[in-house]
Short mmCIF file of C-alpha atoms in Angstrom, two decimals:
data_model
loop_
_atom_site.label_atom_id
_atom_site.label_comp_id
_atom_site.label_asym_id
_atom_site.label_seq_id
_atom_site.Cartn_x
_atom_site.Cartn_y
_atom_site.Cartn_z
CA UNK A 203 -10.10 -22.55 35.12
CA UNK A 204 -10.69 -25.30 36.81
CA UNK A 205 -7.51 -27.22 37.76
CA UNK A 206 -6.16 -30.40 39.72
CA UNK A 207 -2.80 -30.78 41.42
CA UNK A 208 -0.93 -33.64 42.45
CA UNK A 209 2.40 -32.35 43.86
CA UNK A 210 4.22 -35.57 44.26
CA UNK A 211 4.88 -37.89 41.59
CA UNK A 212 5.81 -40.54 44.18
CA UNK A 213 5.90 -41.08 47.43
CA UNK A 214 8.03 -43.87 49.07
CA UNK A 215 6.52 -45.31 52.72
CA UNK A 216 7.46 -48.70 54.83
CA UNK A 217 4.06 -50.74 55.47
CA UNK A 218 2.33 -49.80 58.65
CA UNK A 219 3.27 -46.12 58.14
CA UNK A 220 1.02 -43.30 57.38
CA UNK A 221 0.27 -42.12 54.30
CA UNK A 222 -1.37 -39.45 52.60
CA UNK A 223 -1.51 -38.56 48.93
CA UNK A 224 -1.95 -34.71 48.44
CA UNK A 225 -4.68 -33.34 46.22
CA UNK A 226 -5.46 -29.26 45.46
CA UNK A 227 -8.07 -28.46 43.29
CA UNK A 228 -9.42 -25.15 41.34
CA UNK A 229 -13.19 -25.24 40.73
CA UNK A 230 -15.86 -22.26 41.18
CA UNK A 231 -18.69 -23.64 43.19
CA UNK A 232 -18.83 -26.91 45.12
CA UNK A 233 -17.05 -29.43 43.57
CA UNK A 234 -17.74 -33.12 43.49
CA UNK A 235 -14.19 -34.71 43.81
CA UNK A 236 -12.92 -38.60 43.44
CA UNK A 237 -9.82 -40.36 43.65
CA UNK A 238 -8.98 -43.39 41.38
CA UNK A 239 -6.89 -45.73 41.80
CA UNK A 240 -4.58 -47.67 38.91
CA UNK A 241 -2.99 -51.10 40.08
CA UNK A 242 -0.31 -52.41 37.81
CA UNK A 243 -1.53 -53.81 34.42
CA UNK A 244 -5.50 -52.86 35.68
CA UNK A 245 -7.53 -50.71 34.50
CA UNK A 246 -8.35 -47.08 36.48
CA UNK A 247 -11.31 -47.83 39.24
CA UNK A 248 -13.35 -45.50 40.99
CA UNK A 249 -11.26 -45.51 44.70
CA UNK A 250 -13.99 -43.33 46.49
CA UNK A 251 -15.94 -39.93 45.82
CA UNK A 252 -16.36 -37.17 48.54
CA UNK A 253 -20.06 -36.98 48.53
CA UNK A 254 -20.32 -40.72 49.42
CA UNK A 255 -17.89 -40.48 52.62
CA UNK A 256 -17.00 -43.80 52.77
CA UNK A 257 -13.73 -45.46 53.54
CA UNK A 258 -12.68 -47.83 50.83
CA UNK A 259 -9.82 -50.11 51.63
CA UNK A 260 -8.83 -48.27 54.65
CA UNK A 261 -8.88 -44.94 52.41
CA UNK A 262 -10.59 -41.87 53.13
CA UNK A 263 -10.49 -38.40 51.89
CA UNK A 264 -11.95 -34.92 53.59
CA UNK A 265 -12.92 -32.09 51.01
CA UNK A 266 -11.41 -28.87 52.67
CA UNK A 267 -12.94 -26.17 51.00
CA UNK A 268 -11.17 -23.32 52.83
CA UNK A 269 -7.81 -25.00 51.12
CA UNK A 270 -9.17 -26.49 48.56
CA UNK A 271 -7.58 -29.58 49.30
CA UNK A 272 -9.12 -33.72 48.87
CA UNK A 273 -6.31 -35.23 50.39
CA UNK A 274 -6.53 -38.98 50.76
CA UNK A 275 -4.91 -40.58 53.89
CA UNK A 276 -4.34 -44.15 55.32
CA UNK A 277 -3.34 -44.63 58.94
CA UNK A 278 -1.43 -47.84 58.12
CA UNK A 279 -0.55 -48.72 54.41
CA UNK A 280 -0.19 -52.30 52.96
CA UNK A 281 1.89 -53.32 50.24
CA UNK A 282 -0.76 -54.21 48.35
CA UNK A 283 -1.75 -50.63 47.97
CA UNK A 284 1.18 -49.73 46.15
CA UNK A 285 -0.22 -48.27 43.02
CA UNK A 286 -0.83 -44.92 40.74
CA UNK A 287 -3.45 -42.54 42.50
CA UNK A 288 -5.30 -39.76 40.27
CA UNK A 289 -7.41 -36.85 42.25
CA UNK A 290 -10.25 -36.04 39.84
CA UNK A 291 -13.00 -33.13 39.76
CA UNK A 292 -15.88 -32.90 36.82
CA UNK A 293 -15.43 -31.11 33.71
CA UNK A 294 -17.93 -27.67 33.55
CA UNK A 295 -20.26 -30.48 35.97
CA UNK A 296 -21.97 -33.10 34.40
CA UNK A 297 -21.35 -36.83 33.92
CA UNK A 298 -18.30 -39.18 32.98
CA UNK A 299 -16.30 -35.39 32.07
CA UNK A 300 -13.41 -35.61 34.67
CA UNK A 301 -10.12 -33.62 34.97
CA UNK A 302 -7.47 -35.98 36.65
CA UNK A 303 -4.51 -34.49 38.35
CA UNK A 304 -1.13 -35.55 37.08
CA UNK A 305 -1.48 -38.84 39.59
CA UNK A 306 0.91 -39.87 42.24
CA UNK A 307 2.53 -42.89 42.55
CA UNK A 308 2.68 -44.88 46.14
CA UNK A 309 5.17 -47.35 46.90
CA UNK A 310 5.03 -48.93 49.77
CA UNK A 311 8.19 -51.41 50.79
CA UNK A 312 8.04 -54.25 53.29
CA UNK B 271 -21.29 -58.35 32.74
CA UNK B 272 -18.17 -57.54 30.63
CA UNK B 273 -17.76 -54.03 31.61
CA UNK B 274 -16.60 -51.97 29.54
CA UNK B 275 -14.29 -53.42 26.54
CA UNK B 276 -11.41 -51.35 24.12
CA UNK B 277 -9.93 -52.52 21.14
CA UNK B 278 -7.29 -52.72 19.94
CA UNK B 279 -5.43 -53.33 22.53
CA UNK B 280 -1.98 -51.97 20.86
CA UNK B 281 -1.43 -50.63 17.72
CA UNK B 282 1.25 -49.04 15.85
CA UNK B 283 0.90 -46.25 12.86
CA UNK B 284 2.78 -44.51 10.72
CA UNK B 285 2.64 -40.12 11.44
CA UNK B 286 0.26 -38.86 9.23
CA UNK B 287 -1.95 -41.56 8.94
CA UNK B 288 -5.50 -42.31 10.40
CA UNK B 289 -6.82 -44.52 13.37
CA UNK B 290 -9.97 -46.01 14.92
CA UNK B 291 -10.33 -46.73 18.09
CA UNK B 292 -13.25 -48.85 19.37
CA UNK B 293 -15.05 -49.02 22.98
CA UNK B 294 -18.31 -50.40 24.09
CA UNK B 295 -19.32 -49.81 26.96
CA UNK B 296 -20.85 -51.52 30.21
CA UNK B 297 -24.31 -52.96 29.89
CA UNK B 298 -26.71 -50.74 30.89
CA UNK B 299 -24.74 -47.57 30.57
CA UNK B 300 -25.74 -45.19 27.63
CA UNK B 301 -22.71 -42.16 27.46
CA UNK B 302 -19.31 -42.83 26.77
CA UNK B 303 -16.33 -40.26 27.47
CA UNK B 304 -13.04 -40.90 25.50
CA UNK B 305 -9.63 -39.48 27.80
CA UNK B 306 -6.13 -39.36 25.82
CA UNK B 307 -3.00 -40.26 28.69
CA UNK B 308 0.34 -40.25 27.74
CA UNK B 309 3.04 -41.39 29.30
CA UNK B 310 3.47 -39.80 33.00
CA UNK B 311 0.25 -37.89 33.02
CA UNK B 312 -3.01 -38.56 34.05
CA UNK B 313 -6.11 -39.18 31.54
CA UNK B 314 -7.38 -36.02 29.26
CA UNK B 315 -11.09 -35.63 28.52
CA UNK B 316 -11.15 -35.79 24.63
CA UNK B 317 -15.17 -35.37 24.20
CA UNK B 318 -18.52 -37.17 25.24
CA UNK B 319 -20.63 -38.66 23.52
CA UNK B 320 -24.63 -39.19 24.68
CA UNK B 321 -27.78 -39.73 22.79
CA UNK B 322 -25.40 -40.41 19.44
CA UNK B 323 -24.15 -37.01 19.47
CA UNK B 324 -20.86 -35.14 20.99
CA UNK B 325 -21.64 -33.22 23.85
CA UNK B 326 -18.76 -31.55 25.47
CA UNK B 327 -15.12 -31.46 24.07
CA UNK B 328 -11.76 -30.85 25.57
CA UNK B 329 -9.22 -28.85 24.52
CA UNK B 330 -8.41 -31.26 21.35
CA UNK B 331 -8.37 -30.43 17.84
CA UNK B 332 -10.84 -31.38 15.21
CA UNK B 333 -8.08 -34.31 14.08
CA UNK B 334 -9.85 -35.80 16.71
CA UNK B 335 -13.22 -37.46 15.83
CA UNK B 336 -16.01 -39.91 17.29
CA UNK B 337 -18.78 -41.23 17.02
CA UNK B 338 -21.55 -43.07 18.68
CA UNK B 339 -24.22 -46.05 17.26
CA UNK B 340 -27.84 -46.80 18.48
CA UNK B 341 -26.33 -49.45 20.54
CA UNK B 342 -23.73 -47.26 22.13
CA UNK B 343 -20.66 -48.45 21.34
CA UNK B 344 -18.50 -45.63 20.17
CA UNK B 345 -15.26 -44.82 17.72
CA UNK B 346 -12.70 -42.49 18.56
CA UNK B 347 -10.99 -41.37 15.11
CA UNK B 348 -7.65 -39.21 15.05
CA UNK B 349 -6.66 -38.07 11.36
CA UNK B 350 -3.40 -37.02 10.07
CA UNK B 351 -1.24 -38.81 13.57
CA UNK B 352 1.65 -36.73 15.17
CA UNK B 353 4.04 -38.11 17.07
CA UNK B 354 2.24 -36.56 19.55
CA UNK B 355 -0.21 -38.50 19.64
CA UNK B 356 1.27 -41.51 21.04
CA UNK B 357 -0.66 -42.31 24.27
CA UNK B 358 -3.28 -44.80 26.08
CA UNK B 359 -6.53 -43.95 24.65
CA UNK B 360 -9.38 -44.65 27.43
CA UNK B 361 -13.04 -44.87 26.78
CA UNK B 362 -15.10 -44.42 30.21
CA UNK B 363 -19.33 -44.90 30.15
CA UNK B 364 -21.74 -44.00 32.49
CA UNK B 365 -25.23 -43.84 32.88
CA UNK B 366 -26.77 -40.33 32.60
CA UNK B 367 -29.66 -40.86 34.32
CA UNK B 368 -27.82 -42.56 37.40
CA UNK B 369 -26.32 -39.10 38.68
CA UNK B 370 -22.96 -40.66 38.43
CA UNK B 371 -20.27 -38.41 37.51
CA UNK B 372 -17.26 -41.20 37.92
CA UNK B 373 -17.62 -43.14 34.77
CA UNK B 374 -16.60 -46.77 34.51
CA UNK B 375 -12.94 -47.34 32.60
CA UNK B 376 -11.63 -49.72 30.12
CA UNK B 377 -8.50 -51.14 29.73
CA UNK B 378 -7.50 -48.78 26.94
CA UNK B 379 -5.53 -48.84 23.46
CA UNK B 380 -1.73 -48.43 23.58
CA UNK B 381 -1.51 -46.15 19.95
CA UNK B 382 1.95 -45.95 19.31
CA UNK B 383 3.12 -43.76 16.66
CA UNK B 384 6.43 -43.67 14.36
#
């Protein structure tokens, strides 16, 4: 079944430190993953998708398929990234069907 | 372009009864997804709906309902409440000719239930 797992529920960083949010997936066949992004009182936003490779906001995430793993990393985070993050993968493929892991939230202190 | 607007906003019911929940969704976009999240978890897919009909479904029971129009917009119904229920409700659209899988969010509707 296909499956996505966000281990942490939070992780704590100072600004200007690494960070990377951890994503595992379950899917049979190549997957298309995302990772949204949920400021306070906003409403969830597309962060970036895998095919696309770009680096939004500093973000960027590398599909591993040998351990099935989309983690997204930031060399140096900003307080203004402090936010909930959701790994996502389509539902049996298609469009607008996602599966959203549990979501981690990022803190990041001054 | 409004993107893509929820209502209510909030709402309160009584277990047992029955809600609507409305969403329309950005211009141009003709497929709207409907995701239940409570409180700690990330968003559920509840069901699709493209071309006025349902297309896919989660794993959600038949207590939950929708609908689309010609223009659309879509409801999301949920009969006979449980406590259970209580959650952000969000309605996500897309364009199905576009290729995009990511869908476009609204704020959602906070459906409390006592």
């Amino acid at each position: 079944a296909q499956r996505v797992t966000q281990p942490e529920k939070l992780l704590s960083v100072f600004k200007g430190a690494p960070v990377e949010l951890k994503c595992n997936y379950s899917y049979s066949g190549s997957p298309e993953l995302f990772w949204y992004v949920q400021y306070s009182r906003q409403r969830l936003q597309l962060l970036l998708r895998h095919i696309s490779r770009e680096s939004i906001k500093g973000f960027t995430a590398d599909l591993n398929k040998g351990e099935t793993s989309f983690h997204l990393k930031k060399p140096f985070a900003q307080e203004e990234d402090s936010a909930m993050y959701y790994c996502a993968l389509p539902f049996s493929g298609g469009y607008n069907k996602l599966i959203f892991g549990a979501g981690t939230r990022l803190a990041v202190h001054p | 372009d409004a993107g893509v607007t929820q209502s209510p906003t909030h709402l309160i019911k009584t277990r047992g009864q029955q809600v609507t929940l409305r969403c329309s969704p950005k211009s141009g976009h003709d497929t709207v997804s409907w995701y239940q999240q409570a409180l700690g978890q990330g968003p559920q897919f509840i069901f699709q709906y493209y071309e006025e009909e349902e297309r896919q479904r989660g794993n959600f029971p038949d207590r939950f309902s929708g609908h689309q129009f010609p223009n659309y917009s879509s409801e999301l119904n949920v009969n006979a409440l449980l406590l259970g229920d209580s959650a952000l409700y969000l309605c996500a659209s897309s364009h199905a000719g576009t290729g995009g899988s990511e869908g476009y969010f609204g704020e959602g509707s906070w459906l409390t239930v006592v």
